[in-house]
Structure formats: structure tokens, C-alpha cells
Short mmCIF file of C-alpha atoms and ligand atoms in Angstrom, two decimals:
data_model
loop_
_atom_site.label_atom_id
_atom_site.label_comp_id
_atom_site.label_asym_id
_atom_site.label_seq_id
_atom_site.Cartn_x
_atom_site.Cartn_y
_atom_site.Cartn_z
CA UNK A 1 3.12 -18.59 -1.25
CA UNK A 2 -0.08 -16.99 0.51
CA UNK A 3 0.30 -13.80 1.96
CA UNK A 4 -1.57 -12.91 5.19
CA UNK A 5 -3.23 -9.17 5.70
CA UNK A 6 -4.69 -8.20 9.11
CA UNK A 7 -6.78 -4.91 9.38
CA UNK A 8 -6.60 -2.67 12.73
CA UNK A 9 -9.04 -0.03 11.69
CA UNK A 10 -8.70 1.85 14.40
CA UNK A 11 -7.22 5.54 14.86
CA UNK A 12 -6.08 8.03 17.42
CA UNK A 13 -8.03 10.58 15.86
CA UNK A 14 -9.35 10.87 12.21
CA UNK A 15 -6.97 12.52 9.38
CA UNK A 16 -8.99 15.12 7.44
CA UNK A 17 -8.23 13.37 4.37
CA UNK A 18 -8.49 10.20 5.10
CA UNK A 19 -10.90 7.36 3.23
CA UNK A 20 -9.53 3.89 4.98
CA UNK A 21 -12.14 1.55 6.93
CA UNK A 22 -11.04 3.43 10.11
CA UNK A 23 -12.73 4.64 13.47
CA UNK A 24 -11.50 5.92 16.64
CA UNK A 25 -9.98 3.75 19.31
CA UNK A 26 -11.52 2.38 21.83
CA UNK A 27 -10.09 0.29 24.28
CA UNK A 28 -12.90 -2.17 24.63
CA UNK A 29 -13.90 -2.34 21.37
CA UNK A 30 -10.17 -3.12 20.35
CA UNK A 31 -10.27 -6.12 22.95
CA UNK A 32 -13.31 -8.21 21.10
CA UNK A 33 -11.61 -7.21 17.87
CA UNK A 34 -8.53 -8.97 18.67
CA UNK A 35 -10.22 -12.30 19.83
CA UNK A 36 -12.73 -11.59 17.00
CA UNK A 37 -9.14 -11.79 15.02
CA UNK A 38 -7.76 -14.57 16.57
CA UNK A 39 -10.64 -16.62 16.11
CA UNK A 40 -11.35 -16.10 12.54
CA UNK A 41 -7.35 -16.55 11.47
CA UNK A 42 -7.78 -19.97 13.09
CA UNK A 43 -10.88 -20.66 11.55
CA UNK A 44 -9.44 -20.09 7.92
CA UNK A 45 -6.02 -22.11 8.49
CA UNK A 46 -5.47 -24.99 6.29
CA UNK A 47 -1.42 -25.29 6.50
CA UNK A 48 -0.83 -23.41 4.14
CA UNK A 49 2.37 -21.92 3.63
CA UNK A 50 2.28 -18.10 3.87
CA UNK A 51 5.59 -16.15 3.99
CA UNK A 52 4.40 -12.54 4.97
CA UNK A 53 2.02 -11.18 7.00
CA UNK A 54 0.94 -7.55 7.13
CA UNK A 55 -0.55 -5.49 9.80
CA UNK A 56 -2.65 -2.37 8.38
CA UNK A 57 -4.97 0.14 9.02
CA UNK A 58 -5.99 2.02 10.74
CA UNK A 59 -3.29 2.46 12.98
CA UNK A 60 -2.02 -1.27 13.97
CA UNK A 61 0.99 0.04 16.35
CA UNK A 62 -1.87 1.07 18.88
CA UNK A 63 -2.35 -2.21 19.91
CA UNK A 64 0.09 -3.59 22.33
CA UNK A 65 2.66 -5.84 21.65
CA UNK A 66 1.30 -8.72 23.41
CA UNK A 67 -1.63 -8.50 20.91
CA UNK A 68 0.77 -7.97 17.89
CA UNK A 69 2.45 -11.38 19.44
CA UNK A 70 -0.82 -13.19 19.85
CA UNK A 71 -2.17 -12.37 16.23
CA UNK A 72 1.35 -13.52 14.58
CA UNK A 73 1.34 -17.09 16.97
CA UNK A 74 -2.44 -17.49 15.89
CA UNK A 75 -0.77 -17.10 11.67
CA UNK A 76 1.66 -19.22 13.05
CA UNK A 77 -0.61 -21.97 14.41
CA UNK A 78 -3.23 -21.91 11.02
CA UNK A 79 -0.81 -21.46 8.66
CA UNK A 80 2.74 -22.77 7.97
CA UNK A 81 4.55 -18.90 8.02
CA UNK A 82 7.97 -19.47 6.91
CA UNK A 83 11.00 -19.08 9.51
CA UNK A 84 11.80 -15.69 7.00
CA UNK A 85 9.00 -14.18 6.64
CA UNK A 86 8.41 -10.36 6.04
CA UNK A 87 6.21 -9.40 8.75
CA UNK A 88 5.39 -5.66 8.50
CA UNK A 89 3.72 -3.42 10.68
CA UNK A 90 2.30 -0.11 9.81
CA UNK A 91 3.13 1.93 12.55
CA UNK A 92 2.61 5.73 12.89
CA UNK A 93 5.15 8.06 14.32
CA UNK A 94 3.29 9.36 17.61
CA UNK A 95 2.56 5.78 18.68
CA UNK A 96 5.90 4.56 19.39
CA UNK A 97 8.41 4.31 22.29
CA UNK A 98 11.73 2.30 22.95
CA UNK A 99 9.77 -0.05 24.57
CA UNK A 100 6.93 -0.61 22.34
CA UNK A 101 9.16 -0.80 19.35
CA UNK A 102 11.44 -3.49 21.20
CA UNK A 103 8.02 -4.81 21.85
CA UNK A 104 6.80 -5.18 18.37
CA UNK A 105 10.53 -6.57 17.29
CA UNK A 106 10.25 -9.72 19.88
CA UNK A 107 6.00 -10.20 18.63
CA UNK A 108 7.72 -11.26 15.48
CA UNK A 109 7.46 -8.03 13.51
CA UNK A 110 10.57 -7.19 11.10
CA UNK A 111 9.53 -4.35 8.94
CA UNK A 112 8.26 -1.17 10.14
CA UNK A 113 6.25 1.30 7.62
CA UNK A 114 5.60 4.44 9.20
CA UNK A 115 2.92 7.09 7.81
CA UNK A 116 5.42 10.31 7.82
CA UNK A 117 3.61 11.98 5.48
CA UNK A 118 5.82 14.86 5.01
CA UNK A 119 8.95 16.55 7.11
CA UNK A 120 7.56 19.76 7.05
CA UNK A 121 5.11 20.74 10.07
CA UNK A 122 3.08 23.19 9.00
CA UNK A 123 1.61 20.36 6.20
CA UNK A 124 1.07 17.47 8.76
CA UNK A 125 -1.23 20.54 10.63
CA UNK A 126 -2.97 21.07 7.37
CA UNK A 127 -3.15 17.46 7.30
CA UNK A 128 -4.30 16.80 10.82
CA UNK A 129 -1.99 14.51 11.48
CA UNK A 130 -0.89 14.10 15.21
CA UNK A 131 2.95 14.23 14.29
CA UNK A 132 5.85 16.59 14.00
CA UNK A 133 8.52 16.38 11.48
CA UNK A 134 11.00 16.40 14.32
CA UNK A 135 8.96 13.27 16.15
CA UNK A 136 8.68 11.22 12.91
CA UNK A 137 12.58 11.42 12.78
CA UNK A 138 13.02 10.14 16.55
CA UNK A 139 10.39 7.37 15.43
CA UNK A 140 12.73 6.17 12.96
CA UNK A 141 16.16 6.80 15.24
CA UNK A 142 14.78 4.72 17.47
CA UNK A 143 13.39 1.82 15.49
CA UNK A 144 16.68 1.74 14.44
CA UNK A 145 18.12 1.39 17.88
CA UNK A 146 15.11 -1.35 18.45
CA UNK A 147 17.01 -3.47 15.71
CA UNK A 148 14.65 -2.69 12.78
CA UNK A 149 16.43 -3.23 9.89
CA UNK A 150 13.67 -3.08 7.45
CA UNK A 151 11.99 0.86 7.35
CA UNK A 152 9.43 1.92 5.16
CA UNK A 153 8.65 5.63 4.94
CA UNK A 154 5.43 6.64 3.21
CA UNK A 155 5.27 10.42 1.85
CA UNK A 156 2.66 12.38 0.17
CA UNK A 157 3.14 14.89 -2.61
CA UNK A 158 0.60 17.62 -3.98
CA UNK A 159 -0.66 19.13 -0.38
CA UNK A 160 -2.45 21.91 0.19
CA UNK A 161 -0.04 24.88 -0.52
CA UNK A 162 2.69 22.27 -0.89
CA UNK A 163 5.11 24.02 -3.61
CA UNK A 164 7.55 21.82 -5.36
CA UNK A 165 10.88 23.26 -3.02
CA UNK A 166 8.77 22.22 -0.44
CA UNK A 167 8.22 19.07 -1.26
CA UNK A 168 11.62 18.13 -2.18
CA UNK A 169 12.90 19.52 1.18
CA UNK A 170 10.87 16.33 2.73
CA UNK A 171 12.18 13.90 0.28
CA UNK A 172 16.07 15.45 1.08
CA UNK A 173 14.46 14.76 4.72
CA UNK A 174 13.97 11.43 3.84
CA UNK A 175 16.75 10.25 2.06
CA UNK A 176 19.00 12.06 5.30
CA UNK A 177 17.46 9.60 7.14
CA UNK A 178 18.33 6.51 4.85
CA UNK A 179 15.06 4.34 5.34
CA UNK A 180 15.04 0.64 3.53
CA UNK A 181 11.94 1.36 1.26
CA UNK A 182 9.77 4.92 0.75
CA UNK A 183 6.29 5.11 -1.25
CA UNK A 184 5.52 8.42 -2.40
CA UNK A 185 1.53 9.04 -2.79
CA UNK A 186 0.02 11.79 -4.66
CA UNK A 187 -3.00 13.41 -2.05
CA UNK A 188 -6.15 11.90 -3.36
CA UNK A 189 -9.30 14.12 -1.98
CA UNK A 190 -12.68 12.08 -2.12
CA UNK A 191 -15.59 13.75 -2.50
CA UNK A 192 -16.53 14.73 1.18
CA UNK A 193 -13.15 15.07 2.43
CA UNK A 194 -13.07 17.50 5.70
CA UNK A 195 -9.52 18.65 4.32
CA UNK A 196 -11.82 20.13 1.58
CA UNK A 197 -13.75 22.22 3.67
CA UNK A 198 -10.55 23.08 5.30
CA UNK A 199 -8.82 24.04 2.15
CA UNK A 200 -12.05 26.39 1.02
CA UNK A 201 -11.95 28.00 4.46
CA UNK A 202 -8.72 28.70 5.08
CA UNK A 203 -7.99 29.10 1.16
CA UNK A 204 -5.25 26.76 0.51
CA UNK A 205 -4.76 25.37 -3.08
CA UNK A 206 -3.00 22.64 -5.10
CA UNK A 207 0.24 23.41 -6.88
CA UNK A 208 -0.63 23.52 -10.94
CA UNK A 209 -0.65 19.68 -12.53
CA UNK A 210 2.63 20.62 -14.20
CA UNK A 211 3.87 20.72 -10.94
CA UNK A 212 2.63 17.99 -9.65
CA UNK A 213 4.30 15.93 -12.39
CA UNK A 214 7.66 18.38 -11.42
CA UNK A 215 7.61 16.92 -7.80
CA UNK A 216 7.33 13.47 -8.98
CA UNK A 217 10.19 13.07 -11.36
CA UNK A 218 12.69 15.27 -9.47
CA UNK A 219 11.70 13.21 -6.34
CA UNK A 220 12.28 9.66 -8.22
CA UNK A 221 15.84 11.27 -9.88
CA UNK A 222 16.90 12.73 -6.32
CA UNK A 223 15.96 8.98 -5.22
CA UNK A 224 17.98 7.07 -7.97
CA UNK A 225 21.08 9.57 -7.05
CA UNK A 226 20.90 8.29 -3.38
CA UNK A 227 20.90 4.23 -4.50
CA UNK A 228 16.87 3.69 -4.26
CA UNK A 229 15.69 1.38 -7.21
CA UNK A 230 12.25 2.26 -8.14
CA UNK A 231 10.01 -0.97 -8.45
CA UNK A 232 6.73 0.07 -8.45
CA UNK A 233 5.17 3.47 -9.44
CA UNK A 234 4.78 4.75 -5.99
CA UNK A 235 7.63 2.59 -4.47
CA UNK A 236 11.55 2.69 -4.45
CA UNK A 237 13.80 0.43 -2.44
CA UNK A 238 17.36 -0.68 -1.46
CA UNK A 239 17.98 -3.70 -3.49
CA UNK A 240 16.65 -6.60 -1.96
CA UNK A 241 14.32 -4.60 0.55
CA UNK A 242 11.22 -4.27 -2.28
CA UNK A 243 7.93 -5.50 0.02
CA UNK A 244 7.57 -9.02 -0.29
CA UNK A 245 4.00 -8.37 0.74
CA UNK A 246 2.62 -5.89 -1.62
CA UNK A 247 4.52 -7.62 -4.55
CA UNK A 248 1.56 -10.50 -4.64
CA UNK A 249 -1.11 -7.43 -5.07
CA UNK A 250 1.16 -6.41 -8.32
CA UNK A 251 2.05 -10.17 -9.54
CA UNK A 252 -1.04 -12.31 -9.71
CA UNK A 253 -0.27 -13.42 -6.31
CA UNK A 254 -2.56 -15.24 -3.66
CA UNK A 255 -3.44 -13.56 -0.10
CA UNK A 256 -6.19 -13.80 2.70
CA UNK A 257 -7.47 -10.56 4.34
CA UNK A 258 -8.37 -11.05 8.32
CA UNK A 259 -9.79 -8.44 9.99
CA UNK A 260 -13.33 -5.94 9.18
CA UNK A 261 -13.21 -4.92 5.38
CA UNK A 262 -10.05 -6.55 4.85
CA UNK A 263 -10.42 -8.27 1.11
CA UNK A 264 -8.89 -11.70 0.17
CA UNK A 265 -7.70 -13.43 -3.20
CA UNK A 266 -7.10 -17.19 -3.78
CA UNK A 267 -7.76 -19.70 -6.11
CA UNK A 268 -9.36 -17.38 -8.77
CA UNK A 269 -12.32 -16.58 -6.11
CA UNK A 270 -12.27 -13.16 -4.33
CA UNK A 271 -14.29 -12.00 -1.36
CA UNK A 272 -14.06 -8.71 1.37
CA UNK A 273 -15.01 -8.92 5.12
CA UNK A 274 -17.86 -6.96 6.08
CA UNK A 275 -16.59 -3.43 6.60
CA UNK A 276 -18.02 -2.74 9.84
CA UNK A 277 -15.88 -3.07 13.07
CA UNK A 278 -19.30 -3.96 15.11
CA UNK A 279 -20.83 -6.06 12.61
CA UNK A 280 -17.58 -8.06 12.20
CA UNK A 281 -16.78 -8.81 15.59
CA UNK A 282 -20.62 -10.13 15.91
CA UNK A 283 -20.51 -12.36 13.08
CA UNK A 284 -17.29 -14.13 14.08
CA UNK A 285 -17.93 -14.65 17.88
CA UNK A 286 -21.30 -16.55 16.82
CA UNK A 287 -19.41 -18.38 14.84
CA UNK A 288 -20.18 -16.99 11.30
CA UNK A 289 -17.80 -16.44 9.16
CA UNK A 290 -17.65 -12.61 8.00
CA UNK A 291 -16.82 -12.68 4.44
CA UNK A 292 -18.72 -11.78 1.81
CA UNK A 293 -19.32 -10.78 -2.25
CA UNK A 294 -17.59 -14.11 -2.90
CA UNK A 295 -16.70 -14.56 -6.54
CA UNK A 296 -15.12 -15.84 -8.82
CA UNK A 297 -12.70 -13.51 -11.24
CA UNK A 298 -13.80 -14.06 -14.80
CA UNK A 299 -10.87 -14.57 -17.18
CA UNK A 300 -11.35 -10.99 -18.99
CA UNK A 301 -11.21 -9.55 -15.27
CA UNK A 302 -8.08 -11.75 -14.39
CA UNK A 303 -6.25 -10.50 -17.47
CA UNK A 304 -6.99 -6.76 -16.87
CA UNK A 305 -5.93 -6.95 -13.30
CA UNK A 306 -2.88 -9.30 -14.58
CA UNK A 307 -1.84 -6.04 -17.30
CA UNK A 308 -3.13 -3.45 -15.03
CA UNK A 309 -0.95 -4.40 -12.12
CA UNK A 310 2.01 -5.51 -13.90
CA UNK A 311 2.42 -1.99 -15.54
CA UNK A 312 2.49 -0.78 -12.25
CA UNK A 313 6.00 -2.63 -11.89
CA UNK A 314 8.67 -0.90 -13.46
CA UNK A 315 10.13 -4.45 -14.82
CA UNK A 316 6.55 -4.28 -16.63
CA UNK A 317 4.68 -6.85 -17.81
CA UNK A 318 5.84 -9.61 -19.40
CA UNK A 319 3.78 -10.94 -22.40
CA UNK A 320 4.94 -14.38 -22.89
CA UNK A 321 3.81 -15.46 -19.42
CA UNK A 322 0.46 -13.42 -20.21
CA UNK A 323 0.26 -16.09 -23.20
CA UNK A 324 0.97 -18.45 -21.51
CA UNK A 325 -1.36 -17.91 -18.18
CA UNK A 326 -4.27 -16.49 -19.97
CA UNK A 327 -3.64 -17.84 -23.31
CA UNK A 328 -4.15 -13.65 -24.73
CA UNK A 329 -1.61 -11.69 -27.30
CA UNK A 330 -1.54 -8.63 -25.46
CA UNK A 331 -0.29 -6.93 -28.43
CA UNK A 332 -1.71 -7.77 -30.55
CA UNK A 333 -5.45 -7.07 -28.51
CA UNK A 334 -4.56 -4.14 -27.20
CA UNK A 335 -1.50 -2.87 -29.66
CA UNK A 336 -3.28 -0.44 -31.92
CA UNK A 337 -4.11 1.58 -29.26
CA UNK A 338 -1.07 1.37 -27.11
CA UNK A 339 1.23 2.52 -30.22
CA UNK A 340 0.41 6.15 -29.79
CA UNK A 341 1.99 6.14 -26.19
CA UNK A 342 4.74 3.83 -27.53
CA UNK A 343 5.85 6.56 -30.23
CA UNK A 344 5.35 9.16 -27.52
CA UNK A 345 8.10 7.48 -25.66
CA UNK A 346 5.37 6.59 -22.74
CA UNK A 347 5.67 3.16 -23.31
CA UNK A 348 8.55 0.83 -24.19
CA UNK A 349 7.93 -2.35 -25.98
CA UNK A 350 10.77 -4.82 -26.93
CA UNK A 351 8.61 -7.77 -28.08
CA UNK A 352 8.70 -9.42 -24.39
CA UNK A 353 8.30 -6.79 -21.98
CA UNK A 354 5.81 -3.68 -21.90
CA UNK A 355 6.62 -1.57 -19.34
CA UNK A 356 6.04 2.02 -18.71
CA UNK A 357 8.71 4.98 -19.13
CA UNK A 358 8.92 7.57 -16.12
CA UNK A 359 6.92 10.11 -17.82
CA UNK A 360 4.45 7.47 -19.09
CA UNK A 361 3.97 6.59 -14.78
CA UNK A 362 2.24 9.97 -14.82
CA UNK A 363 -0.43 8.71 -17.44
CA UNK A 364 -0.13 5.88 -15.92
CA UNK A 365 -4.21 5.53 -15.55
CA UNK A 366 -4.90 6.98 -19.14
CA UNK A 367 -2.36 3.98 -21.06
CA UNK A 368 -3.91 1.40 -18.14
CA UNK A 369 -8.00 2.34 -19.59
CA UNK A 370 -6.83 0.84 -23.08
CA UNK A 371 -6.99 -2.69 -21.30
CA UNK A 372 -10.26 -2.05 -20.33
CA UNK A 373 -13.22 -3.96 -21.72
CA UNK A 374 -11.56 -5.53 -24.48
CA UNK A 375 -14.71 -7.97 -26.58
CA UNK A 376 -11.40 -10.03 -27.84
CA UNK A 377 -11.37 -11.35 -24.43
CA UNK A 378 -14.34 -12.42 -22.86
S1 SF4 B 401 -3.81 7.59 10.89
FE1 SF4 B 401 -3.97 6.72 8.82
S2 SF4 B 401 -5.77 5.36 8.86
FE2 SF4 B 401 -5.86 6.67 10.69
S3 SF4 B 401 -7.17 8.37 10.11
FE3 SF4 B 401 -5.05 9.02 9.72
S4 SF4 B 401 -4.65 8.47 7.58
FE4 SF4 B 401 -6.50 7.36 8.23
#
């Protein structure tokens, strides 16, 4: 079944470390954008059936919920969204009220995944985030009390002066809270990032890798003692409550990305949406449609992204339906060079799955680069 992405790229203010297709809100702007939205959705429907749709961003719970409503009835009337679907918004603490939230609940929406960041204040400062700990807490209490019954929390480890007691006094934070699903990040800094600057002029460092790997595993064990089942490297859940949606990114699955930048996969052919809010908007009120870099995945490129995302999963990848899908021996391809992290207990290999140990998720990209460019299968 297709899943259905929608992109709200815009932002209260800009996050010093932030690298999304994002700008600052503006109330006009956001008004083409939505008919911009609602016309292309109904320009791609063809019936099919889709049974999640996901609102990022940006920050999606600025719009209000009358728009939310409009954009899901639009899914509805292009595509045939099952009566169950998973229909998350991302939704960031400072944006929310009793009202929104019950809002949001009767648009359709029945997963909530806020951007929390971390419990501690003095980080979401460093951070620039708009947020206290104390507000991200009464964001959840009362999506709760809206009827949510399906919270995500995302965190981020490795911040700017972040030790590792630190960090763990957010994840206790967390799990106090007892949300349906968390993803825990590591703090990526691109090149140009502001929080850079920041961190030079103010003189705030990283905690040593070692730590980094410390915060990590302790987090995932505190996580498994509270009844979380990791799925996914960066992603634990109650059972049942794993995200429908981002499982098709990690299983070979199908989706269609609405919105500016927001990229698509069906049928073995993917394309993105121009990235520009402007641009977009222009393109689909003439009429045009605003994808583009169409293309079809080669086989070699299907089978990496088939091994590179399954290992992702904790249940791993299995290589019978890689035979059998892509008609390829993983190991025998690619088993010479994985048998070094197999006898360093990174990997585990039982003749049907290949999956990755805990301690192999931290080399997680290192094991992943032996799929990469392989002449066997071209
Ligand atoms: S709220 Fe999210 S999308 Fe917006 S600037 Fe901050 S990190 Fe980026």
C-alpha cells in the first residue's frame, strides 16, 4: 500500500542546526501553498490505496486545523486512504494548545511526533529551539487529554556540552512520560551550520566519540528496561506502535511526496519536487506539474538501497526474499568482506537473516559501504 508524505516547510524561526527544506512562516505564502497542495494531491490521484499519510517539515502543526482537514479530505478524494490509516503529524511543542490539538484529532490526524529534542533547557537554548523542557511535557499532557493515543518523541544525543548524565537525564525524562514511539538522533552539523559558529564563540564542544557510543547503548538498555522494542536504529516502540509510515522508507515500500522538495518512490521510478517554496507553488497553479530528476532505479541501486535499509531494521535483512526480488546471493557477493564484522560480533548471520548487533548499529555506516558498488551486480 502507497504511503502519502506532505511537506510544510515552513518554521517559526530557524534552528541553528538545522538542514531541512525550511523557511520562515508567512501567512500568505502558507495560503497559496496549501491550495498549491491541494491541487497537486488531486492531480496525482489514481485510486490508489494508500494507508498512511504523513505531515512533515518544517513545522506542519502551524497550519490550522482546517488546513490539516482540507489536505487529508483532498488524500481522501485522490486516493483510496484506508478507514485505519496512520496519519501522523509532526508537531512541535510551542505550537500547540487544547484546542488546536483537539483540532488536529477531528482533521483526521492520529499520531503526533513532536520535535522535543532534549528535557534539559539550557541545550534547547544552545539549540535555538523555541521550547522549554517544562512546555514540551505540557505538549504531550495535553495531547494526551486531546485523545492522542499514538506519541512520538524525537530526541537528540551528542549536543554541544551535552555529557552522557546529561543525556540520560532526558531519556529518564522521556520514558517518565511514557510516549508510544521515541527516535533518538545523533546531532549531525553540516558544513555551514550557525550552531557552529555558536559553538566556536561561545566554546562549547562534543563529548569524546566513546561517549557518544556510551549515550547510545545505555539509552537503548534504559529503553528495553521500560518495555520499548527497538525496530530501527534510531527508533524504539511499544509493540504494535512501530510507524507504519517510515517502515515503507526501510522495506522496499512505495510512497508519493506532495509538497516543495518532498521526494516520491513508485514503480521502480523516483523523482523530488522542486525544492523551492516559490517556485513550487508557481509551477502547480499554472498547471505544471512540479516534479522533477525522474528516474528510474537501476537494479544495482535497488539492491543497495534494498540491503542498506533493511540493516537499518533490527529484524535485518532477510536474504531469501533478496534472492528472490533481485535474483542476488547477498552472501555470497558481499560475504568476504562482511565476515570480519561477523567474527567481531557486529554482525549476526544465521543463513537467512543478516542483521546488525547493537554495537555493530554504531558502525552501522562503515558495515553498510561494503554493499556499495559491487561489479557482481550491475
Ligand atoms: S523547527 Fe524543525 S524544521 Fe524548523 S528550523 Fe527547527 S529543526 Fe528545522
Amino acid at each position: 500500500m502507497l504511503g502519502l508524505y506532505v511537506h510544510i516547510p515552513f518554521c517559526s524561526a530557524i534552528c541553528n542546526y538545522c538542514n531541512f527544506n525550511r523557511g520562515l512562516f508567512d501567512a500568505a505564502l502558507k495560503d497559496q501553498y496549501v491550495q498549491a497542495l491541494l491541487r497537486e494531491i488531486a492531480s496525482q490521484g489514481d485510486r490508489s490505496v494508500a494507508d498512511t499519510i504523513y505531515f512533515g517539515g518544517g513545522t506542519p502543526s502551524l497550519l490550522e486545523p482546517s488546513e490539516i482537514a482540507a489536505i487529508i479530505e483532498a488524500c481522501r478524494g485522490a486516493f483510496d486512504v484506508t478507514a485505519d490509516a496512520e496519519i501522523t503529524m509532526e508537531a512541535n511543542p510551542e505550537t500547540v494548545t487544547p484546542e488546536r490539538l483537539a483540532g488536529f484529532r477531528d482533521a483526521g490526524v492520529t499520531r503526533l511526533s513532536y520535535g522535543v529534542q532534549s528535557f534539559r533547557d539550557e541545550e534547547l537554548q544552545r539549540l535555538s529551539r523555541l521550547h522549554s523542557a517544562s512546555r514540551a511535557g505540557d505538549a504531550f499532557a495535553m495531547a494526551r487529554a486531546a485523545g492522542f493515543d499514538n506519541i512520538s518523541l524525537d530526541l537528540m544525543m551528542w549536543l554541544p556540552q551535552q555529557a552522557i548524565a546529561h543525556w540520560l537525564e532526558s531519556v529518564e525524562a522521556l520514558i517518565a512520560l511514557g510516549p508510544d514511539h521515541a527516535s533518538l538522533y545523533i546531532l549531525e552539523l553540516y558544513p555551514n551550520a550557525p550552531l557552529r559558529e555558536a559553538m566556536a564563540r561561545s566554546k562549547w564542544s562534543l563529548a569524546p566519540d566513546d561517549d557518544a557510543a556510551e549515550m547510545y547503548l545505555e539509552a537503548m538498555r534504559r529503553l528495553d528496561a521500560a518495555g520499548y522494542e527497538q525496530y530501527e536504529i534510531s527508533n524504539v516502540a511499544r509493540p504494535g506502535r512501530e510507524s507504519r509510515h517510515n517502515l515503507k522508507y526501510w522495506t522496499d515500500g512505495e510512497w508519493l511526496g506532495f509538497g516543495c522538495g518532498a521526494h516520491s518512490t513508485r514503480r521502480g521510478v523516483r523523482w523530488k519536487n522542486l525544492s523551492s517554496t516559490t517556485e513550487y507553488i508557481a509551477v502547480v497553479a499554472s498547471g505544471g506539474q512540479p516534479g522533477v530528476e525522474k528516474r528510474e532505479l537501476s537494479r544495482r541501486e535497488a539492491l543497495e538501497e534494498a540491503l542498506f535499509t533493511g540493516l537499518r531494521l533490527t529484524r535485518g535483512i532477510d536474504v531469501h526474499t533478496v534472492k528472490t526480488r533481485y535474483n542476488a546471493d547477498v552472501w555470497g557477493i558481499y560475504g568476504s568482506e562482511l565476515e570480519r564484522f561477523r567474527e567481531a560480533g557486529l554482525l549476526i548471520y544465521d543463513g537467512r537473516l543478516l542483521r546488525l548487533s547493537r554495537a555493530g548499529m554504531l558502525l552501522a555506516n562503515e558495515i553498510m559501504s561494503q554493499f556499495l558498488g559491487s561489479p557482481v551486480v550491475d
